Amino acid sequence: MTSDQVGVWWPFIATPGLPPTGAQMGIDQLSGGSFYADPLGWVLDDQIPVTNPNVMVWGKPGRGKSGTTKAFLLRMMDFGYRALILGDPKDEYEALCHALGVEPFAIGRGLATRINPLDLGPLADGWERLSRAEAQRRSALVFSRWLTLVRGLVGSQKVGEQRVPFGPSDEVVVKTVLAHLSGYRDAATRLTEPTIPQLWRALDEPTDELVAACRYRDRRHFLDETRLLRDALGQLVSGALAGLFDDHTSIHVDWRAPIQSLSLSRLEPFGDEAVGIALTCLNSWGRAMREVADPGDLRIVVRDEAWKQLRLGPDAVNSFDADLRFSRRDGDIQWAVMHKPSDLLSAGDHGSQATTIAKDLLHLADIKILHGQDRAVATELEHLLGLGPIAQDVITTWAMQGKGRALWQVGDQLYKVQTYLHPLEERLTFTNDAIATAG
């Protein structure tokens, strides 16, 4: 018989149930029982086909992505989790922060807030007391993060229609300069935190020592070969994002607070690319802050409008990829919010390296939440996620008929879930204030 007929003869067959741990999100429509979400708990349970706690959320605007995300944040706080919103492009989390007694940090032109994406973070603490082996281990982590960031920033710039390349020679130059600026080259007992302008000036005004260390014939040869690299970094110093990421971090984050958010709404006039570059910088800074997390410091890291970063090319995608890969090590739940699965394909041309890497991100998120989508997206659901016609129909019909309805994919198991919000939660998750006020 067909799968349509199975439901008539055996109406009570449903996907194996999940344990009642974590956030109670709503009702599993297939079993009739409550549905609980516990990504880290699922990773630790061998009976559940989940190997990482990362979550990707898709849905057409107005179908409940924001409500589901905020409800999950609020309900997981009862279990000791804290939330970090690494870039809020539309100030959607402002009301939630205020309700929890936290003032979001705003980043924009003319504001005092500065974020140094080359922040050393807690890895620099107690450097003078570290053993040689531990100092080398920490320095490897720091330099790896720095290189990933610089590669992403350089690759986000274009010359004509092509992204600026970042090759092995560029990596040697950047690593040499950063080692000098931080003092690591000189075996300093305490690392000095570099900034993007310092890196750019060191490249733009190279010393004879730097030229020789990087194996260039002379200063002119160095300047000619690093022109694109210097121009790309210069855009962050003098371009649309000038004054945001070009100095030491000026904010003090209370990591004991239930939530912290970095607002990017003031960057909207500068376009999606500027927001994407800002998200790349914030990702690097956020990773620095979490590299040595205290035991039991569990955090949900929300990455809203993640597609804007993915459109900056393969190096920006690699930066995002690194964040997802470190989630288990850091005890984080990486929660990425996008509109539709094909947002991953917008990372580059069809068949390009960026697109291939972005598609691989799907394997780094074992939990996927699919809210309502138009029928035109059904082919994407099959092509990218391997969902059959029944699952596609749930997303394009049932999930489109009410907010908070979604198909949860936990590993290879599917759950048809209706999320329910308390009236207080509804007020905190309402995202149509502008329309309601105009009406």
XYZ file of C-alpha atoms in Angstrom:
439
model
C 0.000 0.000 0.000
C 1.029 3.605 -0.340
C 2.142 5.807 2.534
C -1.188 7.678 2.244
C -3.063 4.446 2.998
C -0.812 3.477 5.934
C -2.195 6.335 8.016
C -5.730 4.939 7.654
C -4.916 1.381 8.682
C -2.386 2.243 11.412
C -3.311 5.792 12.491
C -1.238 5.815 15.667
C 2.164 5.188 14.077
C 4.513 8.139 14.628
C 8.208 8.920 14.776
C 9.930 7.573 17.928
C 9.310 10.021 20.749
C 11.959 12.285 22.228
C 12.644 12.400 25.982
C 10.799 15.118 27.962
C 13.922 17.201 28.635
C 14.737 20.778 27.721
C 12.295 23.406 26.494
C 8.662 22.371 26.137
C 7.897 23.924 22.752
C 4.393 22.727 21.959
C 2.493 19.728 20.661
C 3.754 16.969 18.391
C 0.789 16.703 16.018
C 1.648 13.135 14.979
C 1.752 11.631 18.482
C -0.454 14.127 20.319
C 2.114 14.484 23.080
C 4.211 17.427 24.193
C 7.316 18.216 22.158
C 10.527 19.091 24.021
C 13.711 20.531 22.485
C 17.071 19.769 24.084
C 19.892 19.951 21.477
C 22.832 19.299 23.821
C 20.874 16.594 25.609
C 20.127 14.954 22.272
C 23.853 14.882 21.441
C 24.537 13.014 24.691
C 21.743 10.483 24.090
C 22.925 7.625 21.883
C 19.317 6.743 21.072
C 18.823 10.027 19.183
C 20.547 10.412 15.766
C 22.154 13.794 16.559
C 25.923 14.366 16.678
C 25.976 18.162 17.038
C 23.670 20.664 18.785
C 23.539 23.203 15.938
C 20.137 24.375 14.717
C 19.106 25.937 11.400
C 15.718 27.624 11.186
C 14.000 28.414 7.891
C 10.644 29.921 7.115
C 8.813 32.505 5.093
C 8.515 35.873 6.905
C 5.566 35.850 9.293
C 5.464 32.076 9.788
C 6.886 32.073 13.318
C 10.692 31.811 13.079
C 11.172 34.664 15.529
C 8.544 33.353 17.959
C 10.043 29.854 17.985
C 13.560 31.220 18.502
C 12.636 33.542 21.371
C 10.429 30.961 23.067
C 13.324 28.492 22.969
C 15.700 31.089 24.455
C 13.316 31.978 27.280
C 12.436 28.406 28.178
C 16.028 27.141 28.119
C 17.025 29.865 30.601
C 15.209 27.815 33.243
C 17.894 25.165 32.683
C 20.855 27.526 33.129
C 21.375 28.546 29.513
C 22.215 32.120 28.522
C 21.695 33.740 25.124
C 24.135 35.677 22.944
C 22.656 37.447 19.915
C 25.689 37.910 17.646
C 24.208 40.626 15.479
C 20.567 41.745 15.526
C 20.041 43.447 12.141
C 16.436 44.488 12.851
C 16.391 44.987 16.637
C 14.027 42.018 16.947
C 15.535 40.981 20.283
C 15.436 44.429 21.902
C 12.108 43.884 23.700
C 13.288 40.499 24.987
C 16.495 42.046 26.342
C 14.589 44.838 28.098
C 12.175 42.331 29.644
C 15.191 40.532 31.124
C 16.718 43.776 32.429
C 19.487 43.991 29.800
C 20.286 46.929 27.515
C 21.468 45.768 24.055
C 24.734 47.141 22.709
C 24.213 49.196 19.547
C 26.865 49.346 16.826
C 26.736 52.113 14.223
C 28.373 55.205 12.811
C 28.734 57.943 15.402
C 28.235 55.637 18.390
C 30.850 55.014 21.051
C 30.601 51.224 20.830
C 33.678 49.527 19.390
C 34.250 45.830 18.821
C 37.760 44.585 18.091
C 37.409 41.439 15.961
C 41.071 40.680 16.796
C 40.273 40.641 20.506
C 42.473 38.152 22.341
C 39.626 37.098 24.598
C 40.195 34.971 27.705
C 43.018 33.002 26.035
C 45.367 35.861 26.960
C 44.593 35.592 30.682
C 47.577 34.518 32.761
C 49.836 34.177 29.704
C 52.971 34.847 31.775
C 52.209 31.776 33.943
C 51.629 29.350 31.069
C 53.942 26.480 30.277
C 55.631 26.599 26.894
C 53.375 23.832 25.553
C 50.185 25.575 26.729
C 51.365 28.936 25.342
C 51.954 27.310 21.966
C 48.544 25.647 22.061
C 46.761 28.891 22.882
C 48.706 30.875 20.317
C 47.733 28.352 17.648
C 44.059 28.901 18.505
C 44.421 32.687 18.491
C 46.315 32.849 15.193
C 43.933 30.393 13.548
C 40.978 32.601 14.497
C 42.752 35.752 13.332
C 43.653 34.235 9.968
C 40.116 32.942 9.451
C 38.777 36.451 10.106
C 41.281 38.274 7.876
C 40.743 35.742 5.094
C 36.992 36.332 5.342
C 37.325 40.129 5.379
C 39.688 40.171 2.403
C 37.593 37.673 0.458
C 34.457 39.772 1.022
C 35.883 42.548 -1.199
C 35.582 42.507 -4.970
C 37.724 43.590 -7.889
C 35.272 43.835 -10.746
C 33.192 40.658 -10.454
C 35.878 38.611 -8.710
C 36.493 38.244 -4.985
C 39.901 39.375 -3.735
C 42.054 36.228 -3.389
C 43.853 35.352 -0.171
C 46.650 32.973 -1.035
C 49.484 31.277 0.896
C 51.785 34.288 0.462
C 49.125 36.602 1.904
C 48.739 34.253 4.865
C 52.491 34.326 5.547
C 52.525 38.130 5.446
C 49.494 38.532 7.735
C 50.733 35.916 10.190
C 54.168 37.559 10.334
C 52.697 40.990 11.023
C 50.291 39.684 13.672
C 53.103 37.812 15.419
C 55.071 41.069 15.565
C 52.130 43.234 16.696
C 51.095 40.802 19.418
C 54.633 40.287 20.698
C 54.431 36.529 20.162
C 57.378 36.631 17.747
C 59.532 38.071 20.526
C 58.346 35.496 23.091
C 56.593 38.181 25.121
C 55.300 37.090 28.497
C 52.105 38.998 27.831
C 50.454 39.266 24.415
C 49.489 42.680 23.065
C 46.097 42.893 21.393
C 46.361 44.111 17.775
C 43.697 45.991 15.818
C 42.707 46.044 12.144
C 44.200 49.580 11.572
C 47.496 48.471 13.124
C 47.577 45.465 10.794
C 46.754 47.647 7.796
C 49.380 50.309 8.634
C 52.058 47.645 9.154
C 51.277 46.323 5.679
C 51.008 49.760 4.086
C 54.290 50.987 5.602
C 56.378 47.794 5.728
C 59.688 47.738 7.547
C 62.758 46.272 5.912
C 62.603 43.511 8.515
C 59.042 42.560 7.448
C 60.003 42.594 3.756
C 62.928 40.271 4.421
C 60.949 37.976 6.728
C 58.289 37.502 4.032
C 60.950 36.788 1.360
C 60.271 39.729 -0.968
C 63.092 41.259 -3.020
C 62.553 44.784 -1.759
C 59.913 47.183 -0.428
C 58.474 47.919 -3.896
C 58.065 44.198 -4.591
C 56.241 43.799 -1.253
C 53.860 46.704 -1.935
C 53.078 45.514 -5.455
C 52.331 41.956 -4.357
C 50.177 42.935 -1.365
C 48.188 45.757 -2.985
C 44.852 43.901 -3.063
C 45.348 42.642 0.482
C 46.068 46.152 1.777
C 43.195 47.752 -0.141
C 40.713 45.163 1.154
C 41.733 45.736 4.780
C 41.754 49.487 4.187
C 38.048 49.363 3.383
C 37.348 48.345 6.968
C 39.366 51.290 8.221
C 38.001 53.994 5.903
C 34.910 52.462 4.278
C 31.258 52.190 5.360
C 32.204 50.382 8.591
C 34.871 52.885 9.645
C 34.760 53.571 13.368
C 33.091 50.269 14.289
C 35.771 47.571 14.226
C 38.958 49.635 14.115
C 39.834 50.019 17.798
C 39.946 48.033 21.016
C 36.626 46.767 22.361
C 34.939 49.545 24.317
C 32.107 47.594 25.929
C 32.074 45.510 29.064
C 29.857 42.469 28.617
C 28.262 40.966 31.704
C 28.468 37.297 30.802
C 26.366 36.422 33.862
C 23.337 38.218 32.401
C 20.659 35.947 30.880
C 21.047 37.555 27.439
C 23.392 39.861 25.555
C 22.643 41.358 22.155
C 24.585 43.421 19.625
C 22.267 45.565 17.508
C 23.188 46.173 13.853
C 20.013 47.977 12.778
C 21.914 51.239 12.265
C 23.961 49.581 9.518
C 20.917 48.858 7.353
C 21.382 52.014 5.201
C 24.813 50.730 4.154
C 23.388 47.575 2.549
C 23.488 43.814 3.047
C 27.210 43.533 2.307
C 28.109 45.916 5.131
C 25.882 43.962 7.521
C 27.474 40.705 6.326
C 30.985 42.028 6.992
C 29.865 43.222 10.423
C 28.478 39.754 11.178
C 31.827 38.229 10.168
C 33.641 40.558 12.589
C 31.178 39.818 15.383
C 31.531 36.081 14.801
C 35.285 36.290 15.317
C 34.867 38.437 18.419
C 32.198 36.137 19.818
C 34.389 33.093 19.257
C 37.211 34.824 21.147
C 34.901 35.456 24.092
C 33.902 31.773 24.204
C 37.243 30.036 23.620
C 37.765 29.388 27.332
C 34.254 29.073 28.716
C 33.762 28.137 32.350
C 32.444 24.617 32.943
C 28.664 24.672 32.834
C 28.524 28.025 31.006
C 25.984 26.902 28.417
C 25.023 29.431 25.808
C 22.685 29.691 22.827
C 24.372 31.770 20.133
C 21.792 33.223 17.750
C 22.888 34.235 14.265
C 20.024 36.087 12.616
C 19.990 36.892 8.885
C 22.959 34.518 8.528
C 22.581 34.503 4.723
C 24.034 38.028 4.561
C 27.377 36.702 5.751
C 27.250 33.667 3.465
C 26.946 35.917 0.395
C 30.422 37.351 0.989
C 32.192 34.427 -0.662
C 33.922 31.172 0.311
C 36.169 32.660 3.000
C 33.226 34.222 4.851
C 31.428 30.885 4.581
C 34.493 29.161 6.037
C 34.377 31.563 8.983
C 30.762 30.590 9.653
C 31.699 26.940 9.166
C 34.343 27.221 11.919
C 31.753 28.527 14.396
C 29.515 25.520 13.798
C 32.384 23.063 14.151
C 33.415 24.385 17.575
C 29.944 24.208 19.140
C 30.471 20.866 20.892
C 33.859 21.943 22.243
C 32.494 25.211 23.620
C 29.194 23.870 24.967
C 27.232 26.197 22.673
C 24.059 25.776 20.669
C 24.598 27.634 17.403
C 21.167 28.802 16.188
C 21.130 30.190 12.620
C 18.006 31.873 11.209
C 17.394 32.176 7.456
C 14.473 32.453 5.067
C 14.760 29.350 2.895
C 17.239 26.508 2.259
C 18.432 28.060 -1.002
C 19.894 30.952 1.022
C 22.908 28.648 1.294
C 23.183 28.624 -2.509
C 23.391 32.422 -2.594
C 26.951 32.116 -1.291
C 28.191 32.000 -4.887
C 27.524 30.967 -8.456
C 26.075 27.534 -9.150
C 28.756 24.908 -8.624
C 31.207 27.403 -7.130
C 33.454 26.658 -4.167
C 31.409 28.985 -1.943
C 28.171 27.202 -2.797
C 29.701 23.787 -2.188
C 31.016 24.832 1.233
C 27.704 26.455 2.150
C 25.776 23.295 1.254
C 28.139 21.322 3.478
C 26.986 23.500 6.392
C 23.783 21.435 6.335
C 25.785 18.494 7.695
C 27.007 20.644 10.608
C 23.463 21.272 11.813
C 21.726 18.028 12.736
C 18.605 19.903 13.851
C 16.542 21.766 11.278
C 13.285 23.638 11.881
C 11.220 24.214 8.745
C 8.399 26.715 9.074
C 5.867 27.448 6.331
C 7.116 27.983 2.788
C 5.497 28.705 -0.568
C 5.081 25.737 -2.897
C 7.821 27.145 -5.131
C 10.298 26.176 -2.412
C 9.225 22.511 -2.384
C 11.877 21.535 -4.930
C 14.559 23.077 -2.708
C 13.334 20.989 0.233
C 13.768 17.828 -1.804
C 17.059 18.803 -3.466
C 18.887 20.148 -0.398
C 17.276 18.290 2.509
C 16.013 15.114 0.847
C 12.460 15.595 2.100
C 9.835 13.486 0.374
C 6.449 14.672 -0.944
C 4.595 14.144 2.373
C 7.082 16.248 4.330
C 7.053 18.888 1.591
C 3.273 19.017 1.773
C 3.401 19.562 5.554
C 5.682 22.568 5.077
C 3.888 24.122 2.107
C 0.287 23.587 3.308
C -0.216 22.815 7.011
C 2.684 24.998 8.207
C 1.449 27.899 6.063
C -1.970 27.853 7.760
C -0.838 29.086 11.177
C 2.089 30.717 12.949
C 4.493 28.538 14.880
C 3.816 25.439 12.811
C 6.980 23.694 11.674
C 8.494 20.394 10.677
C 11.356 19.646 13.074
C 14.071 17.435 11.603
C 16.067 15.887 14.457
C 18.755 13.869 12.746
C 16.745 11.736 10.335
C 13.554 11.844 12.434
C 10.685 14.195 11.553
C 8.228 15.826 13.958
C 5.193 17.903 13.030
C 5.154 20.524 15.790
C 2.842 23.376 16.710
C 4.662 25.841 18.982
C 2.434 27.568 21.529
C 3.304 30.915 23.095
C 2.184 32.315 26.432
C 0.474 35.751 26.069
C 3.539 37.366 27.645
C 5.765 35.605 25.136
C 3.534 36.761 22.295
C 4.153 40.365 23.247
C 7.902 39.813 23.419
C 8.026 38.016 20.078
C 5.757 40.354 18.096
C 7.698 41.642 15.056
C 5.027 43.655 13.212
C 5.114 46.781 15.359
C 5.654 49.053 12.379
C 2.639 47.671 10.541
C 0.448 47.665 13.647
C 1.362 51.283 14.431
C 0.651 52.369 10.873
C -2.734 50.645 11.007
